[in-house]
């Protein structure tokens, strides 16, 4: 809006405020496109960075201030993305300016143009050889022709449920190629960490310079360079982890979410979005196609497919080359005879299978979803555990660094630490982690190369790639690892998978515990037998009769789903409801409890005070399963409603009317929409 020669513009500042503000554009900028550019604006007594949304639509009140400066010469994202940002901010109840801020690369745009540096190398510096597209299998061909035909015909969502090794990535590449052929763009999301380098390599081998890559392993400068390539239409394909859902394509024709069930799509902090869910929203806004692929689809997506919320579900029942799915043997840990020493966690079945695999010159993966050496250091004199000073959890001994560490806050004690209660030096190292397994296997097979892949061995840049490369080139005989080994890798030399303890995630206080366990186990098992030789899986468990475990041994997500969905329905959990978790915390125990009580009372008053909220359920407040983390005392309230809109109305009214009162005395209140991490 212009008035008396002045141009009024609307700006969202990158601060925790829910409104947007009107400012006067600089005199020289009366006609330029301003939306999508950043500006420095006066805000209170200070200045702030803001994102220009466009011209103000209502005449502002009297004393409107001029912006101090406009930072960017051109917009940082296409105007079409503004509606998407607004949707995201609205849905996750997050300030718009902060939403845009967390979508963009951080820091300033580097002066030097780094876009040229990338070349046909991967982010970790591997040269990529161009590949020759294989002939599609009949199953793949059917899917590719159906999905290609949907391109350019408006919004469609598709679930691609294909067993591990069925060639889903090839399908993604054909779809991207089809989008390119039509002069359009494609966005591909993959889960965090290791998968990105593998997917990146395959896409670079196929598409060379035409792709941009966005993930957390890039430096700020590299991130900006990739971002600008997308923005300036220098590439037509972007591939990346969670945050790549914000890649600045004006209107992607296809968005692919690989391993759509993966929890790394949910951000656990600041803007708590789920990129898988946002892929659907963005595709709908762009009138494009969205493809969610997985061997173990999430209950949510499977439900959407069953209830015809999605246009089509494609199944790939066979592995490429018709390799059989691995044969899975379940070992009931309640029945096995306990060995001492190195064999304590390795049953006879697993030991003999390992032995013969290694004798044949093949490779094995051993999976245990817990890192460190001992997860349960306990005093032999008084029975107390060694605990973190700031969190209500036991410390984990890490032999490699000779220290006890807290896996939540990073607190550490030297390995020589004594019992905090009685001062005894006799600490028993119970509880196993990947480090202990690695040591045990190395003792059992001293002349084999036993390596480990977990967060501790991969802190340095490029270390994941190095380990995976060694695995591929068979410089590693046995790889012990956490869920990092579960994800999507394709190594033909692996013929044995040992699952040391299948139950670790089963009893988590989380309604998705069964789903996570099923997905993790089925994915790990799927790493076996991808080459010429058939694969074998030995799964050790204390719960051989649990349906999540049984379904995982059969790699049968349909049977898992059929049982799980009944349980969700009976308890009105998603997908039969929407939930928001309020996370309330304070550094003082009393204050945290009082704040939680105020929040709970406010919720109940609202529910009972307005018939519109009759269907809203308020559960809690309860102390969090981990009652203290990093020095903060924590409480939770779960709020359930049959639909997203009702829930949002409820929560936004709660925040507007009671937010400040709840936070009295420095308590923190976090709203987590569609929560994933409930501990
Ligand atoms: P998924 O993602 O379904 O687990 P991948 O896409 O990793 O499976 O495919 C498994 C392996 O099969 C890969 O090595 C891939 O290169 C190969 N592959 C995929 N499609 C074909 C095909 N049509 N012909 C030959 N090999 C294929
Ligand atoms: Zn003691
Ligand atoms: Zn801690």
XYZ file of C-alpha atoms and ligand atoms in Angstrom:
708
model
C 0.000 0.000 0.000
C 1.266 3.462 -0.889
C 0.172 6.656 0.777
C 1.539 10.189 0.357
C 4.440 8.787 -1.621
C 5.281 6.316 1.109
C 5.236 2.560 0.572
C 4.014 0.513 3.528
C 5.260 -3.020 3.861
C 4.473 -5.906 6.175
C 7.341 -7.563 7.965
C 7.695 -10.658 10.155
C 10.600 -10.194 12.532
C 12.771 -13.153 13.445
C 11.798 -12.999 17.108
C 9.332 -14.874 19.319
C 6.388 -12.587 18.538
C 3.196 -13.755 16.910
C 2.153 -10.567 15.072
C 3.631 -9.063 11.960
C 4.405 -5.347 11.719
C 4.067 -2.519 9.244
C 7.046 -0.378 8.225
C 7.821 2.201 5.581
C 10.002 0.985 2.729
C 13.159 2.960 1.885
C 12.527 5.863 -0.465
C 14.361 4.280 -3.381
C 12.281 1.100 -3.217
C 8.857 2.235 -4.306
C 8.476 -0.249 -7.145
C 10.908 -3.106 -6.448
C 9.848 -6.622 -5.491
C 10.398 -6.620 -1.761
C 8.705 -9.826 -0.592
C 11.268 -12.450 0.390
C 14.012 -9.944 1.152
C 15.384 -9.325 4.612
C 15.354 -5.948 6.285
C 16.811 -4.429 9.422
C 13.981 -2.761 11.303
C 13.649 -0.768 14.489
C 11.965 -2.972 17.080
C 11.295 -1.596 20.540
C 14.485 0.008 21.668
C 16.623 -2.186 19.449
C 16.761 -3.338 15.864
C 15.861 -6.754 14.491
C 16.118 -8.703 11.272
C 12.782 -9.119 9.578
C 11.429 -10.857 6.516
C 9.420 -8.747 4.107
C 6.087 -10.402 3.395
C 4.832 -7.857 0.871
C 2.897 -4.632 0.829
C 0.753 -3.893 3.848
C -2.898 -4.436 3.053
C -4.489 -2.186 5.644
C -3.687 1.435 6.233
C -1.333 1.484 9.185
C -1.895 3.589 12.253
C -0.052 6.819 12.865
C 3.577 6.453 13.812
C 4.905 3.864 11.414
C 8.674 3.705 11.343
C 10.824 3.338 8.261
C 13.003 0.253 7.923
C 16.673 0.905 8.654
C 17.972 -1.011 5.709
C 17.148 -3.753 3.259
C 19.774 -6.469 3.453
C 19.276 -8.411 0.248
C 19.268 -7.095 -3.299
C 16.888 -9.847 -4.416
C 14.399 -12.165 -2.650
C 15.772 -15.208 -0.794
C 12.806 -17.395 -1.635
C 10.097 -17.342 -4.274
C 6.901 -15.477 -3.467
C 4.946 -18.739 -3.809
C 6.580 -19.969 -0.610
C 5.044 -17.294 1.570
C 1.755 -19.143 1.849
C 3.657 -22.280 2.766
C 5.573 -20.492 5.510
C 2.317 -19.035 6.814
C 0.741 -22.468 6.871
C 3.690 -23.919 8.762
C 3.736 -21.094 11.303
C 0.021 -21.400 11.836
C -0.052 -25.180 12.178
C 2.899 -25.499 14.513
C 1.895 -22.365 16.461
C 5.289 -20.854 15.784
C 6.006 -17.180 15.064
C 6.120 -16.525 11.308
C 9.428 -14.651 11.377
C 11.090 -17.439 13.339
C 9.581 -19.994 10.987
C 11.134 -18.305 7.962
C 14.372 -17.875 9.840
C 14.641 -21.577 10.592
C 13.815 -22.473 6.995
C 16.632 -20.388 5.510
C 20.333 -21.213 5.773
C 21.853 -19.415 8.734
C 24.290 -16.538 8.723
C 25.056 -14.120 5.963
C 25.265 -14.990 2.332
C 28.957 -15.445 1.582
C 30.319 -12.922 -0.903
C 32.385 -15.420 -2.804
C 30.206 -17.513 -5.012
C 30.831 -21.076 -3.907
C 28.267 -22.632 -6.191
C 30.928 -23.631 -8.673
C 32.981 -25.562 -6.187
C 30.764 -28.585 -5.931
C 31.419 -30.250 -9.289
C 30.652 -33.902 -9.839
C 31.869 -34.853 -6.420
C 29.790 -35.701 -3.425
C 29.826 -33.554 -0.333
C 32.430 -35.875 1.160
C 34.700 -35.492 -1.833
C 34.126 -38.767 -3.666
C 34.305 -38.564 -7.421
C 31.136 -39.850 -9.026
C 31.112 -41.993 -12.137
C 28.143 -41.560 -14.425
C 25.814 -44.559 -14.272
C 23.825 -46.376 -16.899
C 20.143 -46.645 -16.010
C 19.151 -50.324 -15.679
C 16.116 -51.797 -17.366
C 13.218 -51.567 -14.981
C 11.775 -54.697 -13.484
C 8.123 -55.278 -14.398
C 7.058 -54.107 -10.930
C 9.113 -50.951 -11.212
C 7.881 -50.269 -14.722
C 4.246 -50.403 -13.648
C 4.845 -47.937 -10.839
C 6.930 -45.562 -12.941
C 4.353 -45.421 -15.693
C 1.483 -44.802 -13.279
C 3.315 -42.122 -11.334
C 4.725 -40.401 -14.414
C 1.230 -40.163 -15.816
C 0.161 -38.307 -12.698
C 2.784 -35.596 -13.150
C 1.312 -32.326 -14.272
C -2.244 -33.236 -13.319
C -2.523 -31.514 -9.993
C -2.068 -32.778 -6.466
C -1.822 -36.505 -5.830
C -0.345 -38.390 -2.916
C 1.048 -41.859 -3.348
C 2.374 -44.430 -0.928
C 5.123 -46.648 -2.313
C 5.404 -49.658 -0.046
C 8.247 -51.762 -1.354
C 10.210 -54.402 0.500
C 13.852 -53.608 1.263
C 15.929 -53.887 -1.894
C 12.963 -53.646 -4.251
C 14.492 -50.755 -6.180
C 12.573 -47.761 -4.878
C 15.466 -45.383 -5.478
C 15.467 -46.265 -9.174
C 11.796 -45.299 -9.260
C 12.569 -41.968 -7.614
C 15.226 -41.268 -10.221
C 12.882 -42.062 -13.091
C 10.283 -39.705 -11.656
C 12.837 -36.947 -11.251
C 13.929 -37.538 -14.825
C 10.344 -37.262 -16.008
C 9.914 -34.000 -14.116
C 13.077 -32.679 -15.768
C 11.876 -33.756 -19.186
C 8.741 -31.692 -18.584
C 10.880 -28.718 -17.619
C 9.846 -28.997 -13.994
C 11.599 -29.531 -10.686
C 11.854 -32.406 -8.208
C 12.541 -32.416 -4.491
C 13.828 -35.566 -2.776
C 13.974 -35.980 0.993
C 16.030 -38.668 2.708
C 16.561 -39.331 6.409
C 19.428 -37.840 8.372
C 23.117 -38.657 8.145
C 24.427 -41.645 6.259
C 21.677 -42.012 3.703
C 22.322 -38.628 2.226
C 25.723 -39.564 0.876
C 24.420 -42.750 -0.689
C 21.389 -41.116 -2.265
C 23.492 -38.145 -3.262
C 25.949 -40.409 -5.040
C 23.271 -42.241 -6.932
C 21.534 -39.069 -8.006
C 24.793 -37.385 -8.964
C 25.801 -40.433 -10.980
C 22.546 -40.122 -12.886
C 22.010 -36.376 -13.109
C 25.493 -34.878 -12.749
C 25.412 -31.124 -12.306
C 21.665 -30.785 -12.319
C 21.245 -31.364 -8.608
C 21.635 -29.401 -5.420
C 22.189 -31.019 -2.049
C 21.005 -29.701 1.316
C 21.954 -31.290 4.618
C 23.499 -30.564 7.969
C 26.966 -31.723 6.922
C 27.443 -28.614 4.776
C 29.148 -25.481 5.977
C 27.085 -22.294 6.081
C 28.684 -21.091 2.889
C 28.015 -24.364 1.085
C 24.427 -24.324 2.267
C 23.886 -20.863 0.897
C 25.548 -21.820 -2.371
C 23.191 -24.795 -2.788
C 20.208 -22.684 -1.762
C 21.006 -20.019 -4.369
C 21.468 -22.610 -7.102
C 17.921 -23.786 -6.443
C 16.553 -20.267 -6.164
C 18.148 -19.169 -9.445
C 16.871 -22.241 -11.280
C 20.391 -23.450 -11.984
C 19.344 -26.931 -10.889
C 16.104 -28.848 -11.263
C 16.595 -31.457 -8.565
C 17.252 -30.881 -4.893
C 18.022 -33.706 -2.540
C 18.401 -33.349 1.166
C 17.413 -34.138 4.704
C 14.465 -32.739 6.693
C 15.143 -29.042 6.151
C 15.251 -29.509 2.377
C 11.449 -29.415 2.483
C 12.029 -25.639 2.433
C 14.155 -25.760 -0.736
C 13.288 -22.601 -2.679
C 11.786 -24.107 -5.809
C 8.855 -21.999 -6.927
C 6.656 -24.999 -7.487
C 8.112 -28.507 -7.314
C 6.313 -30.939 -9.623
C 7.172 -33.923 -7.490
C 8.243 -34.317 -3.866
C 9.621 -37.681 -2.833
C 10.035 -38.708 0.791
C 12.235 -41.777 1.064
C 11.900 -43.937 4.214
C 8.900 -41.813 5.083
C 8.475 -43.563 8.441
C 11.811 -42.254 9.687
C 11.642 -40.176 12.862
C 14.459 -37.907 11.708
C 11.860 -36.076 9.605
C 10.526 -34.621 12.817
C 12.550 -31.749 14.231
C 12.927 -31.896 17.988
C 13.513 -28.277 18.869
C 12.539 -24.717 17.940
C 10.217 -25.240 14.973
C 8.956 -28.755 15.712
C 7.864 -29.633 12.186
C 7.607 -32.962 10.444
C 9.023 -32.744 6.920
C 7.055 -35.814 5.809
C 3.792 -34.136 6.738
C 4.916 -30.860 5.207
C 5.725 -32.639 1.955
C 2.012 -33.335 1.588
C 1.133 -29.737 2.357
C 3.687 -28.305 -0.023
C 2.742 -30.656 -2.841
C -0.900 -29.749 -2.383
C -0.094 -26.037 -2.583
C 2.095 -26.570 -5.636
C -0.446 -28.849 -7.308
C 2.239 -31.493 -7.506
C 2.760 -35.174 -6.852
C 4.041 -36.453 -3.531
C 5.465 -39.957 -3.186
C 6.056 -41.452 0.255
C 8.271 -44.511 0.031
C 9.160 -47.109 2.641
C 9.510 -50.810 3.299
C 7.857 -50.167 6.636
C 5.339 -47.350 6.132
C 4.268 -45.362 9.138
C 0.910 -46.244 10.659
C -0.185 -42.710 9.775
C 0.598 -43.075 6.067
C -0.751 -46.606 5.847
C -3.966 -45.343 7.409
C -4.161 -42.482 4.920
C -3.698 -44.974 2.131
C -6.369 -47.324 3.477
C -8.867 -44.535 3.949
C -8.328 -43.235 0.418
C -6.799 -39.992 1.544
C -4.022 -40.918 -0.855
C -4.662 -41.394 -4.547
C -2.870 -44.697 -4.868
C -0.710 -47.226 -3.043
C 1.886 -49.187 -4.971
C 3.428 -52.339 -3.590
C 6.746 -53.780 -4.621
C 6.677 -57.351 -3.397
C 9.962 -58.551 -4.822
C 13.547 -57.614 -4.503
C 15.334 -56.622 -7.687
C 16.797 -59.819 -9.240
C 14.270 -61.682 -7.121
C 16.709 -62.173 -4.266
C 14.740 -63.762 -1.469
C 14.145 -61.826 1.730
C 16.472 -63.004 4.457
C 15.654 -65.981 6.581
C 15.050 -64.863 10.184
C 15.760 -67.008 13.233
C 14.388 -65.829 16.556
C 16.394 -66.649 19.652
C 14.401 -66.489 22.879
C 16.767 -64.878 25.349
C 14.723 -66.176 28.284
C 15.644 -69.720 27.284
C 19.290 -69.413 26.372
C 22.000 -70.628 28.575
C 24.020 -67.654 29.811
C 27.682 -67.629 28.968
C 30.266 -65.578 30.758
C 32.703 -63.042 29.389
C 32.746 -62.240 25.707
C 29.878 -64.626 24.989
C 27.534 -63.032 27.531
C 25.385 -61.358 24.889
C 25.950 -63.722 22.020
C 23.813 -66.852 21.933
C 25.072 -70.140 20.534
C 23.026 -69.626 17.369
C 24.489 -66.197 16.755
C 28.006 -67.334 17.579
C 27.910 -70.251 15.151
C 26.330 -68.171 12.427
C 29.003 -65.501 12.871
C 31.715 -68.100 12.774
C 30.554 -69.713 9.565
C 29.880 -66.355 7.906
C 33.393 -65.194 8.633
C 34.880 -68.525 7.596
C 33.154 -68.131 4.241
C 34.746 -64.715 3.865
C 31.402 -62.917 4.125
C 30.462 -59.930 6.245
C 28.162 -59.480 9.235
C 26.319 -56.578 10.839
C 25.543 -56.636 14.535
C 22.842 -54.278 15.678
C 22.291 -52.882 19.143
C 20.516 -49.609 19.555
C 22.603 -48.324 22.406
C 26.069 -46.877 22.299
C 28.887 -46.905 24.797
C 30.423 -49.735 26.831
C 28.268 -50.000 29.923
C 24.877 -48.352 30.159
C 24.384 -49.325 33.789
C 27.355 -48.635 36.019
C 26.387 -49.770 39.491
C 28.206 -49.679 42.819
C 29.129 -53.174 44.023
C 29.175 -51.980 47.626
C 25.865 -50.175 48.015
C 23.940 -50.889 44.812
C 23.503 -47.266 43.735
C 23.932 -46.396 40.066
C 26.233 -43.701 38.769
C 23.936 -40.897 37.711
C 24.198 -37.629 35.851
C 24.382 -34.586 38.073
C 21.860 -32.691 35.924
C 19.537 -35.399 34.637
C 17.571 -38.293 36.104
C 19.419 -40.930 34.128
C 22.363 -43.246 34.600
C 25.668 -42.395 33.012
C 27.181 -44.541 30.288
C 30.779 -45.688 30.415
C 32.714 -45.033 27.221
C 35.965 -46.962 27.308
C 37.467 -45.328 24.262
C 37.453 -41.895 25.881
C 37.865 -43.284 29.383
C 34.884 -41.463 30.807
C 31.293 -41.739 31.921
C 28.965 -39.634 29.847
C 25.391 -38.448 30.056
C 23.723 -39.093 26.700
C 21.347 -36.204 27.181
C 23.321 -33.245 28.442
C 26.915 -34.268 27.807
C 27.927 -34.171 31.482
C 30.925 -36.428 32.054
C 33.016 -37.956 34.834
C 36.415 -39.627 34.514
C 36.339 -43.424 34.347
C 37.995 -43.426 37.782
C 34.919 -41.867 39.402
C 33.804 -43.425 42.680
C 30.297 -44.110 43.971
C 28.581 -40.876 44.797
C 26.764 -42.394 47.759
C 29.341 -44.505 49.594
C 32.623 -43.591 47.926
C 33.411 -47.151 46.909
C 35.687 -47.632 43.894
C 34.114 -50.988 43.032
C 31.856 -50.068 40.135
C 30.340 -52.931 38.133
C 29.800 -52.224 34.464
C 26.457 -53.798 33.731
C 24.311 -53.054 30.712
C 25.656 -53.379 27.206
C 26.349 -50.944 24.441
C 27.911 -51.172 20.999
C 31.387 -50.629 22.435
C 31.087 -53.701 24.644
C 29.784 -55.810 21.749
C 32.621 -54.672 19.518
C 35.159 -55.624 22.169
C 33.537 -59.018 22.732
C 33.416 -59.884 19.035
C 36.994 -58.807 18.576
C 37.993 -61.161 21.413
C 36.065 -64.010 19.853
C 37.526 -63.407 16.387
C 40.906 -61.801 17.009
C 42.120 -61.890 13.419
C 38.992 -60.328 11.914
C 38.424 -56.646 11.447
C 35.608 -55.495 13.729
C 34.458 -51.906 13.378
C 31.742 -49.803 14.903
C 29.286 -47.306 13.446
C 27.476 -45.120 15.944
C 27.416 -41.511 16.976
C 30.687 -41.881 18.870
C 32.681 -43.129 15.906
C 31.237 -40.581 13.509
C 31.734 -37.232 15.155
C 34.321 -36.157 12.617
C 33.242 -35.016 9.186
C 33.484 -37.731 6.564
C 33.847 -40.532 9.104
C 30.532 -42.173 8.262
C 31.468 -42.275 4.621
C 34.863 -43.749 5.458
C 33.372 -46.555 7.535
C 30.780 -47.339 4.886
C 33.453 -47.341 2.219
C 35.595 -49.753 4.230
C 32.543 -51.946 4.598
C 31.890 -51.849 0.887
C 35.521 -52.668 0.054
C 35.458 -55.485 2.584
C 38.081 -54.027 4.829
C 35.571 -54.600 7.623
C 34.386 -58.120 8.471
C 31.960 -57.301 11.257
C 30.304 -53.936 11.735
C 28.656 -53.294 15.085
C 26.269 -50.371 15.134
C 23.219 -48.538 16.351
C 20.234 -47.545 14.227
C 22.699 -45.762 11.968
C 23.293 -49.130 10.310
C 19.580 -49.717 9.871
C 19.059 -47.068 7.282
C 18.860 -47.856 3.628
C 22.407 -49.027 2.968
C 22.957 -51.514 0.238
C 25.965 -53.787 0.760
C 26.007 -57.000 -1.226
C 28.708 -58.684 0.926
C 26.595 -58.783 4.062
C 25.050 -62.179 4.566
C 24.447 -62.151 8.305
C 22.665 -59.708 10.553
C 22.708 -60.233 14.289
C 20.234 -58.320 16.389
C 21.719 -58.396 19.878
C 18.594 -57.338 21.725
C 15.425 -56.580 19.803
C 13.537 -55.207 22.775
C 15.293 -51.991 23.717
C 12.656 -49.635 22.337
C 9.649 -51.831 23.045
C 8.834 -50.583 26.508
C 9.336 -46.888 25.955
C 6.477 -44.842 27.419
C 5.337 -43.802 23.977
C 2.344 -44.956 21.980
C 4.608 -45.423 18.960
C 7.006 -47.810 20.770
C 5.637 -50.845 18.935
C 5.732 -49.068 15.593
C 9.337 -47.927 16.070
C 10.429 -51.383 17.144
C 8.799 -53.015 14.157
C 10.284 -50.505 11.722
C 13.760 -50.650 13.144
C 13.922 -54.440 13.230
C 12.439 -54.916 9.783
C 14.822 -52.321 8.361
C 17.870 -53.857 10.009
C 16.872 -57.308 8.828
C 16.483 -55.890 5.326
C 20.198 -55.114 5.143
C 20.961 -58.815 4.738
C 21.277 -60.789 1.553
C 21.235 -57.994 -0.971
C 23.916 -59.593 -3.119
C 24.164 -62.964 -4.825
C 24.185 -64.978 -1.625
C 21.047 -65.290 0.467
C 20.998 -63.473 3.766
C 20.320 -64.665 7.248
C 19.155 -62.821 10.366
C 19.456 -63.932 13.982
C 17.189 -61.923 16.225
C 17.723 -62.216 19.983
C 14.723 -61.127 22.035
C 13.034 -61.396 25.411
C 9.629 -60.905 23.746
C 9.393 -63.487 20.966
C 5.595 -63.405 21.148
C 5.150 -59.660 20.790
C 3.333 -58.852 17.546
C 5.812 -56.106 16.615
C 8.626 -58.614 16.801
C 6.741 -61.334 14.964
C 5.732 -58.945 12.177
C 9.342 -57.761 11.905
C 10.594 -61.321 11.501
C 8.148 -61.706 8.638
C 8.938 -58.231 7.261
C 5.204 -57.919 7.029
C 4.024 -54.387 7.596
C 0.441 -55.237 6.719
C 0.122 -57.699 9.546
C 1.812 -55.262 11.896
C -0.545 -52.515 10.780
C -3.672 -54.641 11.160
C -2.879 -55.303 14.796
C -1.483 -51.913 15.698
C -4.390 -49.995 14.220
C -6.850 -51.687 16.597
C -4.830 -50.594 19.554
C -4.632 -47.009 18.273
C -8.356 -46.962 17.729
C -9.187 -48.355 21.131
C -7.092 -45.704 22.851
C -7.966 -42.919 20.399
C -4.349 -42.283 19.499
C -3.257 -40.955 16.098
C -4.279 -41.531 13.344
C -7.668 -41.526 15.123
C -6.958 -38.263 16.883
C -4.551 -35.369 16.809
C -2.352 -34.673 19.760
C -0.318 -31.817 21.120
C 2.127 -32.234 23.930
C 2.756 -29.325 26.269
C 6.244 -29.553 27.690
C 6.570 -27.528 30.878
C 9.859 -27.124 32.671
C 11.744 -24.987 35.161
C 15.077 -25.089 36.928
C 13.267 -25.262 40.248
C 11.312 -28.372 41.203
C 8.435 -26.527 42.926
C 8.139 -23.947 40.195
C 7.959 -26.595 37.507
C 5.188 -28.384 39.369
C 3.258 -25.171 39.960
C 3.565 -24.153 36.317
C 2.372 -27.594 35.214
C -0.574 -27.325 37.590
C -1.488 -23.870 36.271
C -1.333 -25.189 32.718
C -3.487 -28.189 33.579
C -6.054 -26.048 35.379
C -6.195 -23.597 32.483
C -6.755 -26.461 30.036
C -9.568 -27.922 32.105
C -11.214 -24.540 32.671
C -11.228 -23.965 28.928
C -12.552 -27.428 28.190
C -15.396 -27.146 30.691
C -16.070 -23.474 30.016
C -16.812 -23.817 26.326
C -19.052 -26.515 24.822
C -17.056 -26.230 21.590
C -14.176 -27.885 23.428
C -16.180 -30.778 24.866
C -14.397 -33.262 22.590
C -10.954 -32.132 23.694
C -9.235 -34.492 26.120
C -6.683 -33.236 28.632
C -4.305 -35.846 30.055
C -2.031 -34.726 32.839
C -0.056 -32.900 33.973
C 2.295 -35.766 34.709
C 5.968 -35.737 35.449
C 7.943 -36.501 32.284
C 9.354 -40.046 31.969
C 12.746 -38.415 32.444
C 11.770 -35.980 35.211
C 14.932 -33.918 35.073
C 17.092 -33.141 32.055
C 20.019 -30.739 31.849
C 19.056 -29.253 35.184
C 15.405 -28.643 34.294
C 12.459 -30.307 36.023
C 9.976 -31.456 33.434
C 6.234 -32.016 33.200
C 3.930 -32.925 30.354
C 0.320 -32.484 29.376
C -1.112 -34.398 26.463
C -4.016 -32.779 24.670
C -6.066 -34.851 22.289
C -8.819 -33.889 19.894
C -10.594 -35.648 17.070
C -9.367 -33.111 14.499
C -6.503 -30.727 13.863
C -8.613 -27.567 13.704
C -10.308 -27.990 17.034
C -6.992 -28.798 18.634
C -5.350 -25.735 17.151
C -8.158 -23.462 18.349
C -7.804 -24.900 21.797
C -4.043 -24.492 21.970
C -3.924 -21.026 20.487
C -6.557 -19.828 22.927
C -4.592 -21.422 25.746
C -1.408 -19.629 24.685
C -3.091 -16.281 24.117
C -5.086 -16.232 27.313
C -2.918 -18.201 29.708
C 0.549 -18.467 28.183
C 2.057 -15.652 30.195
C 0.467 -16.808 33.454
C 1.697 -20.376 32.962
C 5.247 -19.171 32.332
C 5.272 -17.049 35.490
C 8.507 -17.418 37.485
C 10.682 -18.383 34.531
C 8.927 -21.613 33.648
C 9.194 -22.707 30.052
C 6.234 -23.823 27.982
C 6.818 -25.605 24.695
C 4.018 -26.624 22.361
C 4.795 -29.751 20.370
C 2.227 -30.405 17.640
C 2.138 -34.068 16.543
C 4.857 -34.988 19.044
C 7.297 -37.806 18.364
C 9.710 -37.653 21.240
C 7.641 -38.124 24.340
C 10.311 -38.771 26.951
P 15.298 -49.975 -2.030
O 15.486 -48.476 -1.991
O 13.929 -50.380 -2.441
O 15.749 -50.665 -0.764
P 17.394 -49.858 -3.960
O 16.840 -48.769 -4.789
O 18.513 -49.556 -3.044
O 16.229 -50.552 -3.159
O 17.819 -51.032 -4.951
C 18.542 -52.160 -4.544
C 19.655 -52.460 -5.559
O 19.104 -52.864 -6.811
C 20.530 -51.267 -5.867
O 21.865 -51.694 -5.929
C 20.078 -50.810 -7.246
O 21.122 -50.201 -7.964
C 19.627 -52.091 -7.890
N 18.559 -51.916 -8.869
C 17.449 -51.166 -8.736
N 16.649 -51.313 -9.826
C 17.278 -52.160 -10.652
C 16.955 -52.725 -11.931
N 15.818 -52.417 -12.551
N 17.842 -53.578 -12.494
C 18.989 -53.890 -11.854
N 19.348 -53.417 -10.668
C 18.507 -52.567 -10.059
Zn 28.163 -47.141 46.630
Zn 22.781 -35.209 31.960
